XYZ file of C-alpha atoms in Angstrom:
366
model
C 75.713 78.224 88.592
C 74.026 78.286 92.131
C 76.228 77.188 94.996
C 75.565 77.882 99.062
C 78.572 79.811 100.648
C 80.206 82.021 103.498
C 79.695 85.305 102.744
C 83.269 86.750 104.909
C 85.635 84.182 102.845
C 83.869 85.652 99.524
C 83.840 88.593 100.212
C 87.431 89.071 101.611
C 88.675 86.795 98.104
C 87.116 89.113 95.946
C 88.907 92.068 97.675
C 91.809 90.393 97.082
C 91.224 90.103 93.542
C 89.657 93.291 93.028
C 93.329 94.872 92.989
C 94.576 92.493 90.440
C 91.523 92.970 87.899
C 92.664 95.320 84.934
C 90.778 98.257 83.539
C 91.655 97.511 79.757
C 89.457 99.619 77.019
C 89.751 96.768 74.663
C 89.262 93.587 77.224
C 86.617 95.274 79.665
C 86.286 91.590 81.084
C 89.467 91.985 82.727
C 87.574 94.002 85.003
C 85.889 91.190 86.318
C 86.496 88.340 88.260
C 85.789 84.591 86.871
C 84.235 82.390 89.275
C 83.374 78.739 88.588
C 81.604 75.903 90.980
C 82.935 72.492 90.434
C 82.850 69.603 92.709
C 82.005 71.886 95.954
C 85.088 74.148 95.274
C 84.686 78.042 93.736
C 87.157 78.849 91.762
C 88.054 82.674 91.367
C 89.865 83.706 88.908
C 91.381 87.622 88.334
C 94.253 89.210 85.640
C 95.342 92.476 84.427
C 97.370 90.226 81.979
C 100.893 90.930 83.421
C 99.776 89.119 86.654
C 97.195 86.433 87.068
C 95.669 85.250 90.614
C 93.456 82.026 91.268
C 91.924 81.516 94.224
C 90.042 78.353 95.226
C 87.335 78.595 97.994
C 85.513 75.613 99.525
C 81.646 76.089 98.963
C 78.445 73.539 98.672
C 77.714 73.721 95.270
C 74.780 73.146 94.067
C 74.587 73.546 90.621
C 77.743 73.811 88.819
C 78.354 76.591 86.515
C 80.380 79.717 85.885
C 79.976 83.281 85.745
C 82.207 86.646 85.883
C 81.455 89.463 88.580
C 82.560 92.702 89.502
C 84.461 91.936 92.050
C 84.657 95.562 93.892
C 80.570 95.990 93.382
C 79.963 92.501 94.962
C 82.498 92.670 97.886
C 81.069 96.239 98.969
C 77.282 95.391 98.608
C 78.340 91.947 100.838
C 79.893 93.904 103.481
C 77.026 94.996 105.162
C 75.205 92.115 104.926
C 75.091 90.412 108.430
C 74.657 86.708 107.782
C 76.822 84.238 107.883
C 76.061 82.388 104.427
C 74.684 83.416 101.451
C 72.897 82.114 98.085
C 75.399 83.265 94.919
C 73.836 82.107 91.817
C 73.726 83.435 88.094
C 71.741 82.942 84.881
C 71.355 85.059 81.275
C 74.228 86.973 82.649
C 72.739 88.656 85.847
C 74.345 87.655 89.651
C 71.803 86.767 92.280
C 72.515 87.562 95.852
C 70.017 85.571 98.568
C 69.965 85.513 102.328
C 66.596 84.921 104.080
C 65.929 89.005 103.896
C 68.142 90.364 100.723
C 67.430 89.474 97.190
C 70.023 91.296 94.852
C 70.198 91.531 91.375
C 73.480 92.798 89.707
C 74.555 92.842 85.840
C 77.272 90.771 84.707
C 79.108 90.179 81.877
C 78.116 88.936 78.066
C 80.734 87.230 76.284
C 82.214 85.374 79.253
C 84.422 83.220 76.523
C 86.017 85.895 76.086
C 87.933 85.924 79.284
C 91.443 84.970 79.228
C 93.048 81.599 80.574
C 95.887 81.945 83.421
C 99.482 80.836 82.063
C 100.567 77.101 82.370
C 103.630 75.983 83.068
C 104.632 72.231 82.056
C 108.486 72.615 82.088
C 110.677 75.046 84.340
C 112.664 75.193 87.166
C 110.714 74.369 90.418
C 111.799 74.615 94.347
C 110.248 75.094 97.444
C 110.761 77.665 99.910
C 109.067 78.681 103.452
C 106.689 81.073 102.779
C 107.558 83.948 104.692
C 111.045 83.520 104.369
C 109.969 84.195 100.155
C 108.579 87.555 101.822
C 110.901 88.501 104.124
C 113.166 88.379 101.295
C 111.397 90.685 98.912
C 110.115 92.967 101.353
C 113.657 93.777 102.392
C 114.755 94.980 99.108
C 111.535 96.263 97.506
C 111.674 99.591 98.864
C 114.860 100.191 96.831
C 113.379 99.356 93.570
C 112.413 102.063 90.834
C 108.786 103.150 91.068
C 109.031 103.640 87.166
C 109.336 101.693 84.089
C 110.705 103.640 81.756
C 113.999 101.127 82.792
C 112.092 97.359 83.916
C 115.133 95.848 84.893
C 115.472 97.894 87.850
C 111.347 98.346 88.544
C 111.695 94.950 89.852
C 113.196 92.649 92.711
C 115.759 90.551 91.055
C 116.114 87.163 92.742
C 118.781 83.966 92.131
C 121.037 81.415 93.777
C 123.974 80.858 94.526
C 125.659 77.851 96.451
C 124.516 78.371 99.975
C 122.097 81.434 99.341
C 118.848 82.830 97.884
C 119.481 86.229 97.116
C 116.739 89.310 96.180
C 118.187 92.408 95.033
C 116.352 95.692 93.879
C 118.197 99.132 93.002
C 116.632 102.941 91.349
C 120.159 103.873 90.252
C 120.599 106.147 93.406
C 120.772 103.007 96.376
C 120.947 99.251 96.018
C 119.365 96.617 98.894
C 120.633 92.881 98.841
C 119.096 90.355 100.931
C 120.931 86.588 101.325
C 118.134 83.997 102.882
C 120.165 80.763 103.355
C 119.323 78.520 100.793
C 120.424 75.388 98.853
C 119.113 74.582 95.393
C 120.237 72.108 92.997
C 118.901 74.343 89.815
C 120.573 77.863 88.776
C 117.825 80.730 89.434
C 118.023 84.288 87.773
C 114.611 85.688 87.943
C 113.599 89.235 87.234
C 110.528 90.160 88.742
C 108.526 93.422 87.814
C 107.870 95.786 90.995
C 104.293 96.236 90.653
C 103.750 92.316 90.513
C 105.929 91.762 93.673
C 104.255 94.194 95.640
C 101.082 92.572 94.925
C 102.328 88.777 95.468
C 103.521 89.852 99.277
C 100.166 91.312 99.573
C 98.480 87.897 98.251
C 100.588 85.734 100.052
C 100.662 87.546 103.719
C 97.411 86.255 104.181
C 97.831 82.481 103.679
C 97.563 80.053 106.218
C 100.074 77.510 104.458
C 103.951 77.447 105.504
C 105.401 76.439 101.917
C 106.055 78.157 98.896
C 106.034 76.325 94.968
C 107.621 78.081 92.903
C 107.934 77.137 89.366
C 110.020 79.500 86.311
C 110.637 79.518 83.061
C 112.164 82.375 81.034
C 109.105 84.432 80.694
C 106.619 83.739 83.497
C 106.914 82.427 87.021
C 103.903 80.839 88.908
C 103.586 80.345 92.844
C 101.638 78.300 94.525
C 100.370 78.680 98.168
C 97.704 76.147 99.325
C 94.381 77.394 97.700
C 96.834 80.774 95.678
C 97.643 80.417 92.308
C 99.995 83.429 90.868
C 101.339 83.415 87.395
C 103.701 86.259 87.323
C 105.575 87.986 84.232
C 108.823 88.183 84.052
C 111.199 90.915 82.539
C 113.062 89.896 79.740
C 116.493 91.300 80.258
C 119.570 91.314 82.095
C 120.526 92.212 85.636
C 123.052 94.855 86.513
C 126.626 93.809 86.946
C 125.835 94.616 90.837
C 128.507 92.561 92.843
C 131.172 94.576 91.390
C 129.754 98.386 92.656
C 130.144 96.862 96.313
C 133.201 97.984 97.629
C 135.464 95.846 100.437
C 137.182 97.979 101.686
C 137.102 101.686 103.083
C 138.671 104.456 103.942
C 136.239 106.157 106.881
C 134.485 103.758 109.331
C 131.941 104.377 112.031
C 130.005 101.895 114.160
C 127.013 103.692 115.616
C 123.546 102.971 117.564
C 120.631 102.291 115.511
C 118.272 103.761 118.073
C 120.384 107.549 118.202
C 120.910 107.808 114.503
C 117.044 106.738 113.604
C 116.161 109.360 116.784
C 118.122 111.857 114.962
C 117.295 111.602 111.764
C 113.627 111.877 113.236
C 114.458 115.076 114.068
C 116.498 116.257 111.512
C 113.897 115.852 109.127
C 112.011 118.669 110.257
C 114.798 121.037 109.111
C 115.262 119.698 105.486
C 114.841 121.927 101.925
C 112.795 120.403 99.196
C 115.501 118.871 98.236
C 115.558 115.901 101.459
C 119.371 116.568 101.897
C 121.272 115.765 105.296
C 124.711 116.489 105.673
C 126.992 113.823 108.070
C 130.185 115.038 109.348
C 132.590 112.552 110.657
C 135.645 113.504 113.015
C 137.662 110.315 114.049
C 139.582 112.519 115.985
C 136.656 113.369 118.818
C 134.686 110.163 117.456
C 131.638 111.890 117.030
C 129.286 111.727 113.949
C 127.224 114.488 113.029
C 123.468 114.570 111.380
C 122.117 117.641 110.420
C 119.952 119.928 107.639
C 119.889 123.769 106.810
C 116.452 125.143 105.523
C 116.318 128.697 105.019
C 112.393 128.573 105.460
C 112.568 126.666 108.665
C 116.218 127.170 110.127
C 118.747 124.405 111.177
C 120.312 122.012 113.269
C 123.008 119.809 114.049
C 122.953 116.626 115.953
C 126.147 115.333 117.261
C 126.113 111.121 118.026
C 128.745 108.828 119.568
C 130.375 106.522 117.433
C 133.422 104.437 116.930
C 135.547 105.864 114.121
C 138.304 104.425 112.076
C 139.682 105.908 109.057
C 139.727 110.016 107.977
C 137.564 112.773 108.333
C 134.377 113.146 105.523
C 131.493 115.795 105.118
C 128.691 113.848 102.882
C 125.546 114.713 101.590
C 122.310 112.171 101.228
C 118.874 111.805 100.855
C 117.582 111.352 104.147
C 114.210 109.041 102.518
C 117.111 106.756 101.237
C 118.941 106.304 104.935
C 115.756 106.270 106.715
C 114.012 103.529 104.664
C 117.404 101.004 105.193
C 116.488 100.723 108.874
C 113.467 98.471 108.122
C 116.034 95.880 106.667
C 117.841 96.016 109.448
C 117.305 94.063 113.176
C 120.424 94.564 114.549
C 120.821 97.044 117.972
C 124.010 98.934 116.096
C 124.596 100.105 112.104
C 127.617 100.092 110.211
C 129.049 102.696 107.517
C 131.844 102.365 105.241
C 133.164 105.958 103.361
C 135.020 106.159 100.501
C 134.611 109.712 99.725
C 132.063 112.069 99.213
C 131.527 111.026 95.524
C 131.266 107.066 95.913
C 128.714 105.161 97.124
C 128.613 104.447 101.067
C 127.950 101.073 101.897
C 124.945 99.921 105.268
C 124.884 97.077 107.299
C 124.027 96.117 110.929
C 126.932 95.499 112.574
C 127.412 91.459 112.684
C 124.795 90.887 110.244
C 126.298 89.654 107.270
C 123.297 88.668 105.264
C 121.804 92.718 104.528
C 123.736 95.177 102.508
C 122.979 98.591 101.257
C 124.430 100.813 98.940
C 123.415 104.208 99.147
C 124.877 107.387 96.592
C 125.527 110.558 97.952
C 123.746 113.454 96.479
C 125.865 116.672 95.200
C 125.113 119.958 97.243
């Protein structure tokens, strides 16, 4: 393989794919990245086996071939280099590196058969969706998701359709995040996608240039497409929580607030929390102020009293102030709204007239 290229776009590519390569005992070729010339196109190729990435970069080639390279050892030693295009070429398993003043020599990989083909999907159900409407609607929910996998159905962002609406949901047990994107789809969609591999396609796909989505599933792997991206995804084999029916309707305490005080608050209020991230929030309908606050015996305390509109009966709750800080980022509206139950059930987050976001936090016991 010898082909004539832009060193930046390579470079950058290989990055990309550098975080997707796996660093498997067994298959120490999924540490590198595939690249093959054909008909003035490179085609890179990088998986860790639960998630696959293609990436096809226009080049002059000029002699076709393939080859696998370590992606992180090329991208850093073409960083420095300060010209524009390079020479990229490879024989008897060694990678050649050319400009007029650098000639580099780095070891590749023997057995190159050996490296494993991306999934292909004949049959499944396929839409199309605006790009970054696709991330706006995981990136809303992911931060709810469980970090762990010891349960995969909620290390994930669960995603399906209903009549008018695409909807992504991801919960750890503790707090839930559901995001409606208006959508109409002739097929049914219940996807399960695992965490890691979502956080990774937002990354992948942030950086494309192309407005529309593909997306193609079956029951066991889902592939997007994005201009010159190919991802073949996993999926988790298992069903959703029962979600819908933890969402309550109705409440008992009610408080309309502004975003801007309570986030200004809390800002300040974290200062004075244990080990333990608590707040308390007092609500008094009768002098319609809510109260933020946090008690560390290291540090000291302090209360933070807010105007708010109040319906409903008095509550002292405890939370996790990581869990009511990180809803804010879902939400765009200039005032937040909180429905109470008690202090044992689940409070339920929304920006007031925005319809579309919800977020179901549980209170944590003192």
């Amino acid at each position: 393989m010898k082909i004539e290229c832009g060193k930046e776009k390579i470079q950058n590519t290989l990055a990309l794919l550098d975080r997707i390569t796996g660093k498997h005992l067994s298959l120490p070729i999924l540490s590198f990245v595939y690249c093959e010339a054909k008909k003035n196109t490179l085609i890179l190729r990088a998986t860790n086996l639960d998630i696959g990435v293609e990436i096809q970069v226009p080049i002059k080639t000029i002699q076709e071939g393939f080859c696998v390279v370590p992606a992180h050892l090329i991208s850093n030693t073409l960083s420095p280099i300060f010209f524009e295009n390079i020479i990229l070429s490879s024989e008897n398993n060694k990678i050649f590196i050319t400009t007029p003043k650098h000639n580099i020599i780095v070891n590749g990989f023997v057995g190159i058969e050996d490296f494993p083909q991306l999934p292909k999907i004949e049959k499944g159900v396929s839409f199309e969706i605006e790009t970054k409407q696709f991330i706006y609607g995981i990136k809303n929910v992911l931060y709810a998701a469980a970090p762990t996998e010891i349960k995969p159905e909620i290390a994930s962002v669960y995603f399906y359709t209903t009549k008018n609406n695409l909807i992504f949901v991801s919960t750890d047990g503790f707090r839930l995040a559901e995001k409606k994107i208006p959508f109409t789809s002739v097929d049914e969609i219940h996807t399960i996608l695992p965490y890691k591999n979502a956080l990774e396609i937002i990354r992948l796909l942030e950086g494309s240039e192309y407005n529309q989505l593909s997306i193609t599933i079956t029951t066991t792997q889902c592939v997007f497409k994005c201009g010159s991206i190919t991802i073949s995804s996993r999926l988790i084999d298992g069903v959703y929580p029962d979600y819908p029916q933890l969402i309550p309707h109705s409440f008992l305490t009610e408080v309309s607030l502004s975003k801007e005080e309570f986030l200004a608050a809390l800002k300040v209020t974290q200062f004075f929390c244990d080990s333990s991230n608590q707040i308390i929030i007092s609500i008094n309908p009768t002098d319609s102020h809510f109260e933020v606050g946090a008690r560390n015996s290291s540090v000291g305390e302090n209360t933070i009293s807010l105007d708010a509109t109040i319906k409903g009966e008095p509550l002292d709750v405890f939370y996790n102030i990581r869990y009511i800080n990180e809803f804010f980022q879902s939400i765009n509206t200039p005032r937040v709204i909180f429905g109470f139950n008690s202090k044992s059930k689940p409070a339920v987050l929304r920006g007031e007239g925005d319809g579309m976001f919800t977020y179901l936090v549980m209170p944590v016991n003192r």
